[in-house]
Short mmCIF file of C-alpha atoms and ligand atoms in Angstrom, two decimals:
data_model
loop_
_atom_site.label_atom_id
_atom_site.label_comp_id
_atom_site.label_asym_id
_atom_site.label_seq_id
_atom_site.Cartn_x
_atom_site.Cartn_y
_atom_site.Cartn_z
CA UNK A 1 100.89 130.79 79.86
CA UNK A 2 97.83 130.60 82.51
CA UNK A 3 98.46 132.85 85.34
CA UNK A 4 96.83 133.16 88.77
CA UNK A 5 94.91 136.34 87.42
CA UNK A 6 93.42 134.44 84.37
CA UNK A 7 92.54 131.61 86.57
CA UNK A 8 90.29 133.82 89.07
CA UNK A 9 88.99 135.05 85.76
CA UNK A 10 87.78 131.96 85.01
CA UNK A 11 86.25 131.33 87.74
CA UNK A 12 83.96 134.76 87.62
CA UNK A 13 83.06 135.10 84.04
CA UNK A 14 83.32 130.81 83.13
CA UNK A 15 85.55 128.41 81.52
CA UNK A 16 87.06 128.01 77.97
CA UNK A 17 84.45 125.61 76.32
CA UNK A 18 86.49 122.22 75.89
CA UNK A 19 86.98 120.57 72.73
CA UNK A 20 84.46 117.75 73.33
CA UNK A 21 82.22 116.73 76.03
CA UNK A 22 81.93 113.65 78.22
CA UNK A 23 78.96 112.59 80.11
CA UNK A 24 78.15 109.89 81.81
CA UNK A 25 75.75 108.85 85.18
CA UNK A 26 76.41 108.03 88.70
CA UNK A 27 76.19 104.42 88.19
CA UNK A 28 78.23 104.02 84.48
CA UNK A 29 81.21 106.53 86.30
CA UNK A 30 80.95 103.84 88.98
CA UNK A 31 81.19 101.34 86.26
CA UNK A 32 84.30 102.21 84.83
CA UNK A 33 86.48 103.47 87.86
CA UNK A 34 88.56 102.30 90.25
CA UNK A 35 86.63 102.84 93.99
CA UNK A 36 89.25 105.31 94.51
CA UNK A 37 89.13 107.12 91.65
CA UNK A 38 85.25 107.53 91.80
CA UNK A 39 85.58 108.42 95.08
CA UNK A 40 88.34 111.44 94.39
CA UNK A 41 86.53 112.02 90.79
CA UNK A 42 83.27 111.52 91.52
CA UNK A 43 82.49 112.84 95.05
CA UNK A 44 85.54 115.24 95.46
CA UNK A 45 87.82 113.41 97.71
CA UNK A 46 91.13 113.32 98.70
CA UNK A 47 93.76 110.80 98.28
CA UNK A 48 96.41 111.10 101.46
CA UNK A 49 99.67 112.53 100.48
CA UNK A 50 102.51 110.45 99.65
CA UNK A 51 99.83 107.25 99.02
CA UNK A 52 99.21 108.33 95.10
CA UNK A 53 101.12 106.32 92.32
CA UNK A 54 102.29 109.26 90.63
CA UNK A 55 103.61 110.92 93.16
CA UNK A 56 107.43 110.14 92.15
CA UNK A 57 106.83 109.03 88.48
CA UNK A 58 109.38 110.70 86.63
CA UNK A 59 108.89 108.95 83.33
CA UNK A 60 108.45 111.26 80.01
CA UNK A 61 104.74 111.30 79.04
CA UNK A 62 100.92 112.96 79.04
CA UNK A 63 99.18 112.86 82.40
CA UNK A 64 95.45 111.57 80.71
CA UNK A 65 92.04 111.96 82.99
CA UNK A 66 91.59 108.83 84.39
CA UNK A 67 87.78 109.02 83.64
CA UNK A 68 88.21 110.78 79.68
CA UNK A 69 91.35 109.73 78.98
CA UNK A 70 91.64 113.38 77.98
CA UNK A 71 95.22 114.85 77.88
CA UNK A 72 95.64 117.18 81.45
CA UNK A 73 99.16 117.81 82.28
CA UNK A 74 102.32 116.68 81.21
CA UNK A 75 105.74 115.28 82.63
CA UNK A 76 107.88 118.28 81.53
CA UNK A 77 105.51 121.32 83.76
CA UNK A 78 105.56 118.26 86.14
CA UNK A 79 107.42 119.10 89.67
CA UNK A 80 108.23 118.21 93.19
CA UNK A 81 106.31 120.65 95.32
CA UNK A 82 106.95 118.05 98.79
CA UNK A 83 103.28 118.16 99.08
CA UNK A 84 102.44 114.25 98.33
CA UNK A 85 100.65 115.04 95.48
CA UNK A 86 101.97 115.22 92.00
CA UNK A 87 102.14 119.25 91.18
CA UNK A 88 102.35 120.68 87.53
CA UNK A 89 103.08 124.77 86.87
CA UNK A 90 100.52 124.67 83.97
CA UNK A 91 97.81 122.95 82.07
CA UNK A 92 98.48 121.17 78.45
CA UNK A 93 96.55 123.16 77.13
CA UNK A 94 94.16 126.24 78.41
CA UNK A 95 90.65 124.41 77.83
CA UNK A 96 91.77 121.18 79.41
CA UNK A 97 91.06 122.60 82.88
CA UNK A 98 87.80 124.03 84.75
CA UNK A 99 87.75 126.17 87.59
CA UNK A 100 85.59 126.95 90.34
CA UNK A 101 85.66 128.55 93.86
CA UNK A 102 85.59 126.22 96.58
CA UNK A 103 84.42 127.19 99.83
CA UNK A 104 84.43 123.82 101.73
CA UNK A 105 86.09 123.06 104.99
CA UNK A 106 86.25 127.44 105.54
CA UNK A 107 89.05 127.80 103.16
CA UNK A 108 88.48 129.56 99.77
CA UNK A 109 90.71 127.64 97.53
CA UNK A 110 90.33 126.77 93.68
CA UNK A 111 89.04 123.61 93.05
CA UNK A 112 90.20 122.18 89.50
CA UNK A 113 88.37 119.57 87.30
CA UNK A 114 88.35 117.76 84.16
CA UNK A 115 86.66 120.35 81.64
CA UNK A 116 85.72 117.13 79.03
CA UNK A 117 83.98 114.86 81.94
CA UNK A 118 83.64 117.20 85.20
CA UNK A 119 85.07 114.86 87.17
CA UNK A 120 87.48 116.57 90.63
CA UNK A 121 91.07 116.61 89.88
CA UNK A 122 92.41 118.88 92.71
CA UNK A 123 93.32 122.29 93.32
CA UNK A 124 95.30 125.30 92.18
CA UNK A 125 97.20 127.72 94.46
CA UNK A 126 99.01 130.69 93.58
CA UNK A 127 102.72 129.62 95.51
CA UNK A 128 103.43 127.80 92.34
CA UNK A 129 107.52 128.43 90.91
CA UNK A 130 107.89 131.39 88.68
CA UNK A 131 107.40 131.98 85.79
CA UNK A 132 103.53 131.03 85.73
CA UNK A 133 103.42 131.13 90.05
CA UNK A 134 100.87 128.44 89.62
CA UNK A 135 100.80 125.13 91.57
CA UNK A 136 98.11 122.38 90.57
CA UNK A 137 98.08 120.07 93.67
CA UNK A 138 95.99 117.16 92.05
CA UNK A 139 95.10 113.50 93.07
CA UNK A 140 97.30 110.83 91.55
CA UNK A 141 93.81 108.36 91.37
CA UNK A 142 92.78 110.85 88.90
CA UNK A 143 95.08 110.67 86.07
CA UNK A 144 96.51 107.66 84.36
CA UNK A 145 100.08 108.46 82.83
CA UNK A 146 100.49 108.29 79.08
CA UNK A 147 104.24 107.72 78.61
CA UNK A 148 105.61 109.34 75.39
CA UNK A 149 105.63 106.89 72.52
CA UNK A 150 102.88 104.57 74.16
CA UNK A 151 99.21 104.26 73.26
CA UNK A 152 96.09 103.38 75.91
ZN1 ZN B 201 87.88 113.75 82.19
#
């Protein structure tokens, strides 16, 4: 289990290498995405709370990138913070995730992305429930739900 610690780790000495890579330019990104999601994914943005579709999906399933399709988070570490944003405790698994520090807006906060395509996800805080402490606060627009048994 990831904890705060390891995560700040990350960040200083780099990320676990992912098991693939996917790259793509400006323009194909821009393709393939929905305007919102390239503007979260692509150019860091924010969706506004409560606005995100899976905000209060409670189904059974993976949480995919939406840009990858890569497997992120999934419905069981899945929980209601009250943010407006869905929040997960943990990872699927530990390379699925990059971390860097994020100094915008005066805040230093840990920003979280896709590790396969680099596209913005969210961030992580540390006021997450026990046992891990962790809470990854991340943008609806970038994930596409999976639900168990089905096949995108
Ligand atoms: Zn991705």
């Amino acid at each position: 289990m990831l904890t705060w610690k390891e995560i700040i780790n990350f960040c200083v000495k780099g990320n676990p290498k992912p098991e693939q890579r996917v790259e793509k330019t400006e323009a194909e990104w821009r393709e393939i995405l929905e305007p919102e999601a390239f503007r979260v994914m692509r150019k860091k943005g924010t969706e506004a709370p409560h606005t995100g579709a899976l905000c209060s999906a409670h189904e059974a399933g993976k949480y995919n990138c939406a840009g990858c399709n890569t497997p992120l988070f999934d419905s069981t570490i899945k929980f209601e913070s009250g943010t407006g944003w869905p929040s997960f405790t943990q990872p699927i698994n530990e390379n699925a995730i990059q971390y860097e520090k994020d100094n915008a807006f005066g805040m230093v906060r840990v920003e979280v992305m896709c590790n396969t395509c680099d596209a913005h996800l969210g961030h992580v805080f540390p006021d997450g429930p026990q046992p891990s402490g962790l809470r990854y606060c991340i943008n609806s627009a970038s994930m596409r739900l999976q639900e168990a048994g089905s096949q995108i």
